[in-house]
mmCIF file of C-alpha atoms in Angstrom:
data_model
loop_
_atom_site.group_PDB
_atom_site.id
_atom_site.type_symbol
_atom_site.label_atom_id
_atom_site.label_comp_id
_atom_site.label_asym_id
_atom_site.label_seq_id
_atom_site.Cartn_x
_atom_site.Cartn_y
_atom_site.Cartn_z
ATOM 1 C CA UNK R 1 83.524 -33.198 -62.498
ATOM 2 C CA UNK R 2 82.073 -35.112 -59.534
ATOM 3 C CA UNK R 3 81.511 -31.948 -57.503
ATOM 4 C CA UNK R 4 79.686 -30.404 -60.468
ATOM 5 C CA UNK R 5 77.482 -33.500 -60.847
ATOM 6 C CA UNK R 6 76.723 -33.573 -57.122
ATOM 7 C CA UNK R 7 75.792 -29.894 -57.141
ATOM 8 C CA UNK R 8 73.449 -30.496 -60.087
ATOM 9 C CA UNK R 9 71.600 -33.449 -58.539
ATOM 10 C CA UNK R 10 71.328 -31.668 -55.182
ATOM 11 C CA UNK R 11 69.725 -28.611 -56.818
ATOM 12 C CA UNK R 12 67.279 -30.648 -58.889
ATOM 13 C CA UNK R 13 66.776 -33.517 -56.410
ATOM 14 C CA UNK R 14 67.866 -36.145 -58.940
ATOM 15 C CA UNK R 15 69.420 -39.527 -58.239
ATOM 16 C CA UNK R 16 73.148 -40.060 -58.613
ATOM 17 C CA UNK R 17 75.377 -43.106 -58.357
ATOM 18 C CA UNK R 18 79.137 -43.171 -57.867
ATOM 19 C CA UNK R 19 81.398 -46.057 -58.922
ATOM 20 C CA UNK R 20 84.937 -46.617 -57.702
ATOM 21 C CA UNK R 21 86.834 -49.304 -59.626
ATOM 22 C CA UNK R 22 90.246 -50.821 -58.950
ATOM 23 C CA UNK R 23 92.191 -53.603 -60.659
ATOM 24 C CA UNK R 24 92.562 -56.563 -58.308
ATOM 25 C CA UNK R 25 96.112 -57.403 -57.162
ATOM 26 C CA UNK R 26 97.517 -54.775 -59.504
ATOM 27 C CA UNK R 27 100.923 -54.599 -57.805
ATOM 28 C CA UNK R 28 101.451 -58.335 -58.344
ATOM 29 C CA UNK R 29 100.295 -58.027 -61.951
ATOM 30 C CA UNK R 30 102.636 -55.097 -62.523
ATOM 31 C CA UNK R 31 105.613 -57.110 -61.301
ATOM 32 C CA UNK R 32 104.685 -59.978 -63.611
ATOM 33 C CA UNK R 33 103.729 -58.167 -66.821
ATOM 34 C CA UNK R 34 105.833 -55.016 -66.475
ATOM 35 C CA UNK R 35 105.038 -51.385 -67.206
ATOM 36 C CA UNK R 36 104.210 -51.959 -70.870
ATOM 37 C CA UNK R 37 101.779 -54.763 -70.088
ATOM 38 C CA UNK R 38 100.233 -52.807 -67.215
ATOM 39 C CA UNK R 39 99.746 -49.728 -69.398
ATOM 40 C CA UNK R 40 98.080 -51.878 -72.049
ATOM 41 C CA UNK R 41 95.745 -53.360 -69.430
ATOM 42 C CA UNK R 42 94.759 -49.934 -68.106
ATOM 43 C CA UNK R 43 94.045 -48.780 -71.662
ATOM 44 C CA UNK R 44 91.793 -51.801 -72.236
ATOM 45 C CA UNK R 45 89.851 -51.072 -69.055
ATOM 46 C CA UNK R 46 89.577 -47.406 -70.046
ATOM 47 C CA UNK R 47 88.024 -48.453 -73.348
ATOM 48 C CA UNK R 48 85.507 -50.672 -71.541
ATOM 49 C CA UNK R 49 84.489 -47.758 -69.327
ATOM 50 C CA UNK R 50 84.248 -45.295 -72.212
ATOM 51 C CA UNK R 51 82.099 -47.751 -74.155
ATOM 52 C CA UNK R 52 79.644 -48.192 -71.287
ATOM 53 C CA UNK R 53 79.209 -44.709 -69.807
ATOM 54 C CA UNK R 54 76.901 -42.023 -71.204
ATOM 55 C CA UNK R 55 77.973 -38.614 -72.497
ATOM 56 C CA UNK R 56 76.634 -36.950 -69.363
ATOM 57 C CA UNK R 57 78.549 -39.276 -67.022
ATOM 58 C CA UNK R 58 81.872 -38.335 -65.476
ATOM 59 C CA UNK R 59 84.884 -40.642 -65.807
ATOM 60 C CA UNK R 60 88.378 -40.202 -64.477
ATOM 61 C CA UNK R 61 91.486 -42.181 -63.587
ATOM 62 C CA UNK R 62 92.325 -41.259 -60.011
ATOM 63 C CA UNK R 63 95.167 -43.648 -59.253
ATOM 64 C CA UNK R 64 97.593 -46.083 -60.808
ATOM 65 C CA UNK R 65 94.870 -48.695 -61.289
ATOM 66 C CA UNK R 66 91.776 -46.897 -60.028
ATOM 67 C CA UNK R 67 88.908 -45.155 -61.821
ATOM 68 C CA UNK R 68 85.922 -43.141 -60.612
ATOM 69 C CA UNK R 69 82.628 -42.794 -62.467
ATOM 70 C CA UNK R 70 79.778 -40.433 -61.594
ATOM 71 C CA UNK R 71 76.343 -41.303 -62.975
ATOM 72 C CA UNK R 72 74.006 -38.303 -62.577
ATOM 73 C CA UNK R 73 70.278 -39.172 -62.793
ATOM 74 C CA UNK R 74 71.115 -42.898 -62.708
ATOM 75 C CA UNK R 75 68.999 -44.989 -60.353
ATOM 76 C CA UNK R 76 70.218 -47.924 -58.246
ATOM 77 C CA UNK R 77 69.116 -50.637 -60.679
ATOM 78 C CA UNK R 78 70.726 -49.084 -63.740
ATOM 79 C CA UNK R 79 73.940 -48.292 -61.879
ATOM 80 C CA UNK R 80 74.144 -51.834 -60.509
ATOM 81 C CA UNK R 81 73.637 -53.349 -63.953
ATOM 82 C CA UNK R 82 76.345 -51.095 -65.373
ATOM 83 C CA UNK R 83 78.815 -52.030 -62.629
ATOM 84 C CA UNK R 84 78.106 -55.745 -63.073
ATOM 85 C CA UNK R 85 78.542 -55.460 -66.844
ATOM 86 C CA UNK R 86 81.906 -53.720 -66.462
ATOM 87 C CA UNK R 87 83.063 -56.272 -63.892
ATOM 88 C CA UNK R 88 82.097 -59.212 -66.102
ATOM 89 C CA UNK R 89 83.676 -57.686 -69.218
ATOM 90 C CA UNK R 90 87.020 -57.146 -67.500
ATOM 91 C CA UNK R 91 86.958 -60.648 -66.007
ATOM 92 C CA UNK R 92 87.148 -61.943 -69.586
ATOM 93 C CA UNK R 93 90.563 -60.328 -70.065
ATOM 94 C CA UNK R 94 93.611 -62.598 -70.005
ATOM 95 C CA UNK R 95 97.322 -61.847 -69.895
ATOM 96 C CA UNK R 96 99.933 -64.287 -71.180
ATOM 97 C CA UNK R 97 103.302 -64.592 -69.482
ATOM 98 C CA UNK R 98 105.780 -67.294 -70.492
ATOM 99 C CA UNK R 99 102.975 -69.706 -71.273
ATOM 100 C CA UNK R 100 101.042 -68.852 -68.098
ATOM 101 C CA UNK R 101 97.578 -67.326 -68.329
ATOM 102 C CA UNK R 102 96.985 -64.567 -65.792
ATOM 103 C CA UNK R 103 93.424 -63.816 -64.738
ATOM 104 C CA UNK R 104 92.403 -60.145 -64.751
ATOM 105 C CA UNK R 105 89.588 -58.793 -62.594
ATOM 106 C CA UNK R 106 88.372 -55.641 -60.891
ATOM 107 C CA UNK R 107 86.579 -54.744 -57.693
ATOM 108 C CA UNK R 108 83.881 -52.076 -57.881
ATOM 109 C CA UNK R 109 82.355 -50.057 -55.071
ATOM 110 C CA UNK R 110 78.968 -48.488 -55.838
ATOM 111 C CA UNK R 111 77.255 -45.873 -53.701
ATOM 112 C CA UNK R 112 73.815 -44.318 -54.198
ATOM 113 C CA UNK R 113 73.081 -41.563 -51.639
ATOM 114 C CA UNK R 114 69.616 -40.654 -50.416
ATOM 115 C CA UNK R 115 70.463 -37.490 -48.470
ATOM 116 C CA UNK R 116 72.035 -34.806 -50.662
ATOM 117 C CA UNK R 117 73.194 -32.420 -47.959
ATOM 118 C CA UNK R 118 76.077 -29.965 -47.869
ATOM 119 C CA UNK R 119 78.693 -32.647 -47.151
ATOM 120 C CA UNK R 120 77.627 -34.838 -50.087
ATOM 121 C CA UNK R 121 81.057 -34.854 -51.759
ATOM 122 C CA UNK R 122 82.883 -36.087 -48.663
ATOM 123 C CA UNK R 123 80.090 -38.560 -47.956
ATOM 124 C CA UNK R 124 80.344 -40.031 -51.466
ATOM 125 C CA UNK R 125 84.126 -40.342 -51.217
ATOM 126 C CA UNK R 126 83.938 -42.197 -47.912
ATOM 127 C CA UNK R 127 81.096 -44.517 -48.911
ATOM 128 C CA UNK R 128 82.466 -45.490 -52.324
ATOM 129 C CA UNK R 129 85.841 -46.221 -50.719
ATOM 130 C CA UNK R 130 84.094 -48.348 -48.088
ATOM 131 C CA UNK R 131 82.161 -50.255 -50.761
ATOM 132 C CA UNK R 132 85.314 -50.796 -52.830
ATOM 133 C CA UNK R 133 87.236 -52.177 -49.863
ATOM 134 C CA UNK R 134 84.374 -54.535 -49.012
ATOM 135 C CA UNK R 135 84.383 -55.835 -52.595
ATOM 136 C CA UNK R 136 88.164 -56.309 -52.562
ATOM 137 C CA UNK R 137 88.191 -57.927 -49.111
ATOM 138 C CA UNK R 138 85.535 -60.407 -50.237
ATOM 139 C CA UNK R 139 87.911 -61.728 -52.893
ATOM 140 C CA UNK R 140 87.605 -59.182 -55.685
ATOM 141 C CA UNK R 141 86.016 -59.660 -59.099
ATOM 142 C CA UNK R 142 82.731 -58.357 -57.759
ATOM 143 C CA UNK R 143 80.552 -55.330 -57.143
ATOM 144 C CA UNK R 144 79.668 -54.187 -53.658
ATOM 145 C CA UNK R 145 76.807 -51.697 -53.648
ATOM 146 C CA UNK R 146 75.763 -49.455 -50.786
ATOM 147 C CA UNK R 147 72.348 -48.085 -51.654
ATOM 148 C CA UNK R 148 70.788 -45.641 -49.233
ATOM 149 C CA UNK R 149 67.040 -45.463 -48.936
ATOM 150 C CA UNK R 150 64.892 -42.505 -47.967
ATOM 151 C CA UNK R 151 62.177 -44.954 -46.917
ATOM 152 C CA UNK R 152 61.773 -44.525 -43.134
ATOM 153 C CA UNK R 153 60.561 -48.119 -42.844
ATOM 154 C CA UNK R 154 64.012 -49.386 -43.795
ATOM 155 C CA UNK R 155 65.949 -49.576 -40.560
ATOM 156 C CA UNK R 156 69.481 -49.826 -41.877
ATOM 157 C CA UNK R 157 69.148 -47.387 -44.758
ATOM 158 C CA UNK R 158 71.784 -49.384 -46.646
ATOM 159 C CA UNK R 159 71.255 -52.317 -48.936
ATOM 160 C CA UNK R 160 74.094 -54.643 -49.843
ATOM 161 C CA UNK R 161 73.259 -56.001 -53.282
ATOM 162 C CA UNK R 162 76.660 -57.504 -53.934
ATOM 163 C CA UNK R 163 75.870 -61.191 -53.745
ATOM 164 C CA UNK R 164 72.742 -63.199 -54.143
ATOM 165 C CA UNK R 165 71.906 -66.783 -53.373
ATOM 166 C CA UNK R 166 69.901 -68.435 -56.131
ATOM 167 C CA UNK R 167 68.389 -70.856 -53.628
ATOM 168 C CA UNK R 168 67.527 -67.961 -51.337
ATOM 169 C CA UNK R 169 66.022 -66.001 -54.211
ATOM 170 C CA UNK R 170 63.840 -68.940 -55.240
ATOM 171 C CA UNK R 171 62.767 -69.522 -51.637
ATOM 172 C CA UNK R 172 61.754 -65.875 -51.269
ATOM 173 C CA UNK R 173 59.874 -66.044 -54.575
ATOM 174 C CA UNK R 174 57.993 -69.132 -53.397
ATOM 175 C CA UNK R 175 57.162 -67.729 -49.964
ATOM 176 C CA UNK R 176 56.535 -64.047 -50.684
ATOM 177 C CA UNK R 177 55.766 -63.791 -54.392
ATOM 178 C CA UNK R 178 57.338 -62.015 -57.356
ATOM 179 C CA UNK R 179 57.132 -58.515 -55.854
ATOM 180 C CA UNK R 180 59.586 -59.488 -53.102
ATOM 181 C CA UNK R 181 62.357 -60.364 -55.572
ATOM 182 C CA UNK R 182 61.623 -57.852 -58.333
ATOM 183 C CA UNK R 183 64.620 -55.620 -57.546
ATOM 184 C CA UNK R 184 67.023 -58.585 -57.423
ATOM 185 C CA UNK R 185 66.061 -60.165 -60.744
ATOM 186 C CA UNK R 186 68.285 -57.967 -62.993
ATOM 187 C CA UNK R 187 71.361 -58.724 -60.864
ATOM 188 C CA UNK R 188 70.515 -62.432 -60.748
ATOM 189 C CA UNK R 189 70.193 -62.619 -64.521
ATOM 190 C CA UNK R 190 73.495 -60.757 -64.965
ATOM 191 C CA UNK R 191 75.206 -63.319 -62.739
ATOM 192 C CA UNK R 192 73.655 -66.211 -64.677
ATOM 193 C CA UNK R 193 74.645 -64.808 -68.079
ATOM 194 C CA UNK R 194 78.025 -66.652 -68.177
ATOM 195 C CA UNK R 195 76.147 -69.955 -67.790
ATOM 196 C CA UNK R 196 73.934 -69.088 -70.739
ATOM 197 C CA UNK R 197 76.981 -68.189 -72.813
ATOM 198 C CA UNK R 198 78.593 -71.529 -71.941
ATOM 199 C CA UNK R 199 75.577 -73.554 -73.085
ATOM 200 C CA UNK R 200 75.458 -75.301 -76.438
ATOM 201 C CA UNK R 201 72.848 -74.321 -79.028
ATOM 202 C CA UNK R 202 70.914 -77.500 -78.241
ATOM 203 C CA UNK R 203 70.898 -76.743 -74.519
ATOM 204 C CA UNK R 204 69.693 -73.193 -75.130
ATOM 205 C CA UNK R 205 66.932 -74.419 -77.422
ATOM 206 C CA UNK R 206 65.784 -76.969 -74.844
ATOM 207 C CA UNK R 207 65.786 -74.346 -72.087
ATOM 208 C CA UNK R 208 63.791 -71.874 -74.190
ATOM 209 C CA UNK R 209 61.244 -74.598 -74.910
ATOM 210 C CA UNK R 210 60.881 -75.229 -71.176
ATOM 211 C CA UNK R 211 60.432 -71.498 -70.539
ATOM 212 C CA UNK R 212 57.773 -71.172 -73.253
ATOM 213 C CA UNK R 213 55.826 -74.135 -71.899
ATOM 214 C CA UNK R 214 56.050 -72.996 -68.255
#
């Protein structure tokens, strides 16, 4: 399915994003919860993915605890929001074992290519694997995105949008204006969503009043 999607976007010069997802510390989890528990967990994650992808997207399980998703015509912002949403949803899963609560999380590698040449399939495989390993090596429960740019003014050609510093974001906003942080705002708000969910109704009301009066 991925090769078909890549061929389509190359012919029509559309965007495409590739996600590679893996359950963090799956071998340890498997030993603790057993095959039945592990199968149940994989089924839950499958349902999360199926609920979030579009009909035109490709989804497949490519390993014991690994999934690949192709997102034809999806831009970097939409793909990043999707990956963050999946990551946060799975992080809410819990497994019980003899009174102990086991935390469940996934690492996601995201790659958005700029050059859609003849070796695009191999390139996507290598880059999504690289992004996934960077997410896992950073502690898991996160998205690491490698977004290529066709803009010649960008020296590196790759943007790591995995983590953001709220202080850094606010400093950039103050010094350079809203345009400088526009692309980072959706990711920042996704990361802050758990704080909003943890607030009481009174706290939310007070915050909304402050926003309206700002």
